PDB file of C-alpha atoms in Angstrom:
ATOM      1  CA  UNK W   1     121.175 119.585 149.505  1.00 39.00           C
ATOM      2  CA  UNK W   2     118.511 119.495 146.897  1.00 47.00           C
ATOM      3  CA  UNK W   3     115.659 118.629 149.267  1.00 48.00           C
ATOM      4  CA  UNK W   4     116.536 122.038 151.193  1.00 44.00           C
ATOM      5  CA  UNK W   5     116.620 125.532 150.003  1.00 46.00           C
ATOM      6  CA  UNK W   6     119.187 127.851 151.049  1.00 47.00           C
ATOM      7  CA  UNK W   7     116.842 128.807 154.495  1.00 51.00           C
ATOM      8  CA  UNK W   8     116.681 125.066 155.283  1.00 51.00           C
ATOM      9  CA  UNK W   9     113.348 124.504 154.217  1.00 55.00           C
ATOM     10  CA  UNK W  10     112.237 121.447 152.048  1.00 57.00           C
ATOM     11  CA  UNK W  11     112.020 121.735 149.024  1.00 58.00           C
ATOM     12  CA  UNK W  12     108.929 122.481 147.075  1.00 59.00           C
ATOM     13  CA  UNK W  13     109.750 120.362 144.289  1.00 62.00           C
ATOM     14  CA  UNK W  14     110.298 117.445 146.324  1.00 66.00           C
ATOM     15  CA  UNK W  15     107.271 117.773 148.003  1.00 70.00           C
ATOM     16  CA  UNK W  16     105.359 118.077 145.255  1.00 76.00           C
ATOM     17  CA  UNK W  17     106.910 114.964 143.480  1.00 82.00           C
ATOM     18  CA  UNK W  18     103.789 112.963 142.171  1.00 88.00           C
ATOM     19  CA  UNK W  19     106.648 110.421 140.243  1.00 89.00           C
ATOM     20  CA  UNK W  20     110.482 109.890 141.312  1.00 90.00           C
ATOM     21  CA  UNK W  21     112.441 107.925 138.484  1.00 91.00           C
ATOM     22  CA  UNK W  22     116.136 107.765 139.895  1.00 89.00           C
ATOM     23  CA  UNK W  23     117.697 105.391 137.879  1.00 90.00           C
ATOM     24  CA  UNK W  24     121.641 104.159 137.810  1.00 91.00           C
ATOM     25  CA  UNK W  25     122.780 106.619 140.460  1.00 90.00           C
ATOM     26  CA  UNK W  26     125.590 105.602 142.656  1.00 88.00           C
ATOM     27  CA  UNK W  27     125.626 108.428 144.754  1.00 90.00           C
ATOM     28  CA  UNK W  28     121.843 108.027 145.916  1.00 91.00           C
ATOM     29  CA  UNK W  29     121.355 106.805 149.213  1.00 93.00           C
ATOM     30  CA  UNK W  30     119.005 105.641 152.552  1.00 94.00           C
ATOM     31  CA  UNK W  31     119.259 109.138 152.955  1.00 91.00           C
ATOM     32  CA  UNK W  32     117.645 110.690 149.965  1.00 89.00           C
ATOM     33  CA  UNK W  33     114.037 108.102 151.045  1.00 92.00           C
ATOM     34  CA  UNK W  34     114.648 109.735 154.460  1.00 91.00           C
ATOM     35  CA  UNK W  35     114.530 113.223 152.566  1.00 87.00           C
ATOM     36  CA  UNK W  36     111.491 112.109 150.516  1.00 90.00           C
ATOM     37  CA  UNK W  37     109.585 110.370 153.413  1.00 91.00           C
ATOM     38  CA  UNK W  38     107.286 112.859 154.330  1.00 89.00           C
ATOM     39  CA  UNK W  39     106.081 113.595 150.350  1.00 89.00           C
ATOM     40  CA  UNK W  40     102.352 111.978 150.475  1.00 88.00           C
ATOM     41  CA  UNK W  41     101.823 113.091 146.604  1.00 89.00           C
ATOM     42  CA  UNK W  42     104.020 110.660 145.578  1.00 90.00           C
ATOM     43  CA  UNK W  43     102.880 107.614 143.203  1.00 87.00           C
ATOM     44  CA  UNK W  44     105.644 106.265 141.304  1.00 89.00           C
ATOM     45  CA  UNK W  45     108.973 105.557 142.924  1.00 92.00           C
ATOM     46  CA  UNK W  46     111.439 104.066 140.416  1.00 92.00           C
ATOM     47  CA  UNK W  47     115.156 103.230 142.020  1.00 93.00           C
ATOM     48  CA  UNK W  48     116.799 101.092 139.088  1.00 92.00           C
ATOM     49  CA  UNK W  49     119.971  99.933 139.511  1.00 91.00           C
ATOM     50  CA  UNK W  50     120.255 102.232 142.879  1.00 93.00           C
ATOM     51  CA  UNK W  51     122.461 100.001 144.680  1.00 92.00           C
ATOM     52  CA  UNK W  52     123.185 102.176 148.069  1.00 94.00           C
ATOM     53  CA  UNK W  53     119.503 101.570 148.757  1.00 95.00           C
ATOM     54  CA  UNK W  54     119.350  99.190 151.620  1.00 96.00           C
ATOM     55  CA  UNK W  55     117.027  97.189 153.886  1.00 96.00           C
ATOM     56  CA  UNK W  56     116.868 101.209 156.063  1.00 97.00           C
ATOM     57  CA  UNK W  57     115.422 102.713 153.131  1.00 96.00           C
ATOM     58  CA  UNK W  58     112.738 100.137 152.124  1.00 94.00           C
ATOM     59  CA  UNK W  59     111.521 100.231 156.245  1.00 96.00           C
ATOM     60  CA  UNK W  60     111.065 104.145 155.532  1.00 95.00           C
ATOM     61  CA  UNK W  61     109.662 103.745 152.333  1.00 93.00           C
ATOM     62  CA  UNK W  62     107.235 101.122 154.242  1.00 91.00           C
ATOM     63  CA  UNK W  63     106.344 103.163 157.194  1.00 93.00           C
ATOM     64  CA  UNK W  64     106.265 106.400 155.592  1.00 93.00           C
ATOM     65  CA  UNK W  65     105.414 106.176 151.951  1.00 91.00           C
ATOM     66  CA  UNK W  66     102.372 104.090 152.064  1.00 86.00           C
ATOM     67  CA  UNK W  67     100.509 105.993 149.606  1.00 85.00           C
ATOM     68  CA  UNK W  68     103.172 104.774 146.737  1.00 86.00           C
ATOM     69  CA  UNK W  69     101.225 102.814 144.061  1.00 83.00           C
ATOM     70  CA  UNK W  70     103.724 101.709 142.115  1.00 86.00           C
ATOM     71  CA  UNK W  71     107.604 100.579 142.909  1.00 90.00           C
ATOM     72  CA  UNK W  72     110.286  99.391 141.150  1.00 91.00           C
ATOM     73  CA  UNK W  73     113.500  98.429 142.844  1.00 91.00           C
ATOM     74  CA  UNK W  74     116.740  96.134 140.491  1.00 91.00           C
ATOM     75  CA  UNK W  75     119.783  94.952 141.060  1.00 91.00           C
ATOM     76  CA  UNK W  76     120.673  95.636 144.569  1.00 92.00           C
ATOM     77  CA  UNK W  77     122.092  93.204 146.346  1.00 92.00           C
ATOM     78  CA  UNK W  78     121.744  95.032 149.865  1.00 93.00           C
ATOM     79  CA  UNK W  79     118.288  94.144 149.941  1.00 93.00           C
ATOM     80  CA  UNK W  80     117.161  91.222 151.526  1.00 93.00           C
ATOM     81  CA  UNK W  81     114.126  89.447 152.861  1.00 91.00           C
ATOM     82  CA  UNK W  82     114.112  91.464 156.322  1.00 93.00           C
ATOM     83  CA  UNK W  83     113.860  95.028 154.104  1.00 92.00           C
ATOM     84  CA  UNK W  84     110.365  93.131 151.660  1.00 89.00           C
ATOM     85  CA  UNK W  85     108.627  92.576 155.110  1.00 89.00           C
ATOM     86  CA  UNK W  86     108.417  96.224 155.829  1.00 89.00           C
ATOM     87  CA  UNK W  87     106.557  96.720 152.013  1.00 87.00           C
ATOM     88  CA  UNK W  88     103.630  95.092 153.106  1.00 81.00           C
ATOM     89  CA  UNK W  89     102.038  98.095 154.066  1.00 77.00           C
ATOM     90  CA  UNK W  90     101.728  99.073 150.787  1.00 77.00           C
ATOM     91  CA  UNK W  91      98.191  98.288 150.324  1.00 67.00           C
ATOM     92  CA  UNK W  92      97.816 101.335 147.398  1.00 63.00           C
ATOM     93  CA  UNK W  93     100.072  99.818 144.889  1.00 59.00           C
ATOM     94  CA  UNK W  94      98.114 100.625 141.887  1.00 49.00           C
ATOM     95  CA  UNK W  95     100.018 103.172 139.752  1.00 40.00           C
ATOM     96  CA  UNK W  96      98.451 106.184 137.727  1.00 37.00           C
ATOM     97  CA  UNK W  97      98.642 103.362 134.662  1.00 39.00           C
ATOM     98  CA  UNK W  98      95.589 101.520 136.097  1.00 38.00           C
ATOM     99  CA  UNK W  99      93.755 102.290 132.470  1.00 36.00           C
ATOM    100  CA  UNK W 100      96.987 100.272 130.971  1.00 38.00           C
ATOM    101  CA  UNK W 101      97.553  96.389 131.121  1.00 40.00           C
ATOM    102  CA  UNK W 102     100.173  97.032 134.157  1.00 43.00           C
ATOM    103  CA  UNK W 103      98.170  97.373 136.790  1.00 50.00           C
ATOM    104  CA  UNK W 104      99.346  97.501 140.682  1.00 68.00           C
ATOM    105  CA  UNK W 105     102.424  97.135 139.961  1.00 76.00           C
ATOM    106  CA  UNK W 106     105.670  96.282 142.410  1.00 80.00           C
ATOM    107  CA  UNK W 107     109.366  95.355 140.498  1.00 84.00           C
ATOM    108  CA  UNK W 108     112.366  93.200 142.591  1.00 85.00           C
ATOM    109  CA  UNK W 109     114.263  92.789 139.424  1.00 85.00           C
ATOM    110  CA  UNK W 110     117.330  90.877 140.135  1.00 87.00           C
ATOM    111  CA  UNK W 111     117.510  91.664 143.598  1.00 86.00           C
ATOM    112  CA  UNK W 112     119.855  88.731 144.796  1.00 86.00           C
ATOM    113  CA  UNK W 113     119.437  88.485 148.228  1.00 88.00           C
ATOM    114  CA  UNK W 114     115.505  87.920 147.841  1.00 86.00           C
ATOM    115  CA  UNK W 115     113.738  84.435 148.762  1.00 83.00           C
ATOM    116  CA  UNK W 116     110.825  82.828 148.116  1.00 81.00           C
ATOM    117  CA  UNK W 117     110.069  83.510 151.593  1.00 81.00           C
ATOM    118  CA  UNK W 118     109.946  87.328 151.687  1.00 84.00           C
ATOM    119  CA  UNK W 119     107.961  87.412 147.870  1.00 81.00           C
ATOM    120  CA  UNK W 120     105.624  84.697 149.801  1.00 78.00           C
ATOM    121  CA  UNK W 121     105.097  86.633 152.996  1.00 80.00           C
ATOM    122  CA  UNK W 122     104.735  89.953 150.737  1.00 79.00           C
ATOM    123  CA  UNK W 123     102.114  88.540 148.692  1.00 76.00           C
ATOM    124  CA  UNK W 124     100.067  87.236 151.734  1.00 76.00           C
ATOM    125  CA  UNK W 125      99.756  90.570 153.825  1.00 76.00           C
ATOM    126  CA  UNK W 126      97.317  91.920 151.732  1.00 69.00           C
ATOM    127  CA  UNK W 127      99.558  93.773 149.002  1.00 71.00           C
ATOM    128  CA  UNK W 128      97.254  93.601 145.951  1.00 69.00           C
ATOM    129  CA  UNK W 129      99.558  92.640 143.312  1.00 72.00           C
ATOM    130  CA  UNK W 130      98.269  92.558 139.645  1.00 74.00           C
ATOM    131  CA  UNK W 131     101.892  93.100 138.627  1.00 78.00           C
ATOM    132  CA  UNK W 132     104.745  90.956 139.725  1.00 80.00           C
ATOM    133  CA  UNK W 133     107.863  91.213 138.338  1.00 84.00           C
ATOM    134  CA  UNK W 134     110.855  88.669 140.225  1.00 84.00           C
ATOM    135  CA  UNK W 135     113.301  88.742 137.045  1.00 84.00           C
ATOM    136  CA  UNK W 136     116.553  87.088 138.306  1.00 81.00           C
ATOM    137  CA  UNK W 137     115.886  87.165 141.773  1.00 78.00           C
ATOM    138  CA  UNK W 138     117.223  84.136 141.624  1.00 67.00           C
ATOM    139  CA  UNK W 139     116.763  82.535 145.049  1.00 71.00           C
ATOM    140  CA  UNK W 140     112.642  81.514 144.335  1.00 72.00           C
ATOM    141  CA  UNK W 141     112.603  77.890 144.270  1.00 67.00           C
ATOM    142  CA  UNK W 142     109.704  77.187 146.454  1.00 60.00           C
ATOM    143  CA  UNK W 143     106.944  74.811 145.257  1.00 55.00           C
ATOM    144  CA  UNK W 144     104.940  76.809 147.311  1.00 55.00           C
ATOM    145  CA  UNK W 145     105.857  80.499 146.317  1.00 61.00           C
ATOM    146  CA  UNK W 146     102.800  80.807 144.809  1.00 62.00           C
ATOM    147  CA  UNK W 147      98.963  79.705 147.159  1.00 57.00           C
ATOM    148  CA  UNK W 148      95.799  80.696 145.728  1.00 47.00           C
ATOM    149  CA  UNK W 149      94.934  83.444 148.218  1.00 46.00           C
ATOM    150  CA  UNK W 150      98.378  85.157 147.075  1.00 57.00           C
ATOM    151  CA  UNK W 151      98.216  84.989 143.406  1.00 62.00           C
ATOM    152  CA  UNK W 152      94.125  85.644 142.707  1.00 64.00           C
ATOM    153  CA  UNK W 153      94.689  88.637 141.284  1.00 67.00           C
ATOM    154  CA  UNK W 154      97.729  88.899 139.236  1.00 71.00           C
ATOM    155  CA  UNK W 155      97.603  89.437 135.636  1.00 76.00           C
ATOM    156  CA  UNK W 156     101.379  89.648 134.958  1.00 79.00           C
ATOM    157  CA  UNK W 157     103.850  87.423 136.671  1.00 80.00           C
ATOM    158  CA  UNK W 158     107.359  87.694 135.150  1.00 81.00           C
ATOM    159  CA  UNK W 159     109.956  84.843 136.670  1.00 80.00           C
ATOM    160  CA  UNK W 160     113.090  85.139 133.957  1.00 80.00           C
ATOM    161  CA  UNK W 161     116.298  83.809 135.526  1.00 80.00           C
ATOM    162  CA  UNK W 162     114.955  82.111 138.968  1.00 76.00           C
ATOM    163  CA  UNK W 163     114.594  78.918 139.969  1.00 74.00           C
ATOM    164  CA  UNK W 164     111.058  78.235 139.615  1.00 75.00           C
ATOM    165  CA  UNK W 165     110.311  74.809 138.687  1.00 75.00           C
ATOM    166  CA  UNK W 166     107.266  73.076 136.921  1.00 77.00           C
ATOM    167  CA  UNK W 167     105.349  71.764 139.732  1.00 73.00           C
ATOM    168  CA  UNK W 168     105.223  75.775 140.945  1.00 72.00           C
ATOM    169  CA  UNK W 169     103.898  76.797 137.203  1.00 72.00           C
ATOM    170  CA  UNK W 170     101.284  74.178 137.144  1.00 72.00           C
ATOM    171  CA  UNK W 171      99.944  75.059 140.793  1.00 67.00           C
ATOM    172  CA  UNK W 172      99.756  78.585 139.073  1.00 65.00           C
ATOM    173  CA  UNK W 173      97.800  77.091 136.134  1.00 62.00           C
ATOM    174  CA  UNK W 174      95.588  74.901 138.435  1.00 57.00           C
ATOM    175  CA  UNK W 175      94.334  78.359 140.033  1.00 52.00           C
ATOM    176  CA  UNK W 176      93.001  79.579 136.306  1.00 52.00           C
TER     177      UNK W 176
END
């Protein structure tokens, strides 16, 4: 009901959202992305700890919000590789920070249900990551997570709590 005004209309706040923090909020679903989708002002899209968010929302977020230069999505375990694929057409990722050390910036914070494989894939369509944050996403294992080609430009790589072993850090280093 927020994203309409009493006519039916959208509303004007929503569509002029540059930055949408929605942090810890149960009640937030698929269908407030749907509601958001057509917003192409928005930048920053921040959905921490918004755990009704599923594989749906990240394909609308995907096909729809492709002007979004920063994202941040943690702890949601109804994410999974399938719902990363659609994010590779994200090819703005580079937040309204870009004059601080962050970057292009894109957050799967302890998003369980993540591999190697999607972060991999993600990574090689052409998303230009300075910014990677995997914290806890703990199914990354693969010695080959991280090619040349996919890691060239990232300045910040944060891999608390995964499986990530040395042979992967020193193919990192190697790239230097």
């Amino acid at each position: 009901r927020i994203f309409v005004d009493s006519s039916g209309k959208k509303n004007p706040i929503m569509r002029n959202l540059v930055e949408l923090v929605v942090r810890r909020c149960d009640n937030i679903t698929d269908a407030t992305i749907d509601a958001i989708k057509d917003n192409k002002r928005l930048k920053i899209l921040d959905l921490w700890e918004v755990k009704n968010i599923t594989n749906d929302g990240l394909e609308i977020i995907g096909k729809n919000l492709t002007q979004l230069q920063s994202l941040t999505i943690c702890r949601n375990e109804n994410i999974s590789d399938e719902g990363i694929s659609f994010l590779s057409n994200l090819k703005e990722l580079d937040p309204l920070q870009t004059q601080t050390r962050r970057g292009k910036k894109i957050v799967l914070r302890s998003c369980v249900n993540i591999t190697e494989h999607a972060i991999r894939d993600l990574l090689a369509s052409g998303v230009n990551l300075s910014f990677l944050d995997v914290w806890g996403t703990g199914r990354l294992s693969d010695q080959s997570l991280f090619e040349q080609a996919t890691i060239q430009n990232l300045t910040h790589l944060i891999l608390a709590d995964s499986n990530i072993d040395d042979y992967c850090l020193s193919k990192i280093g190697a790239y230097g």
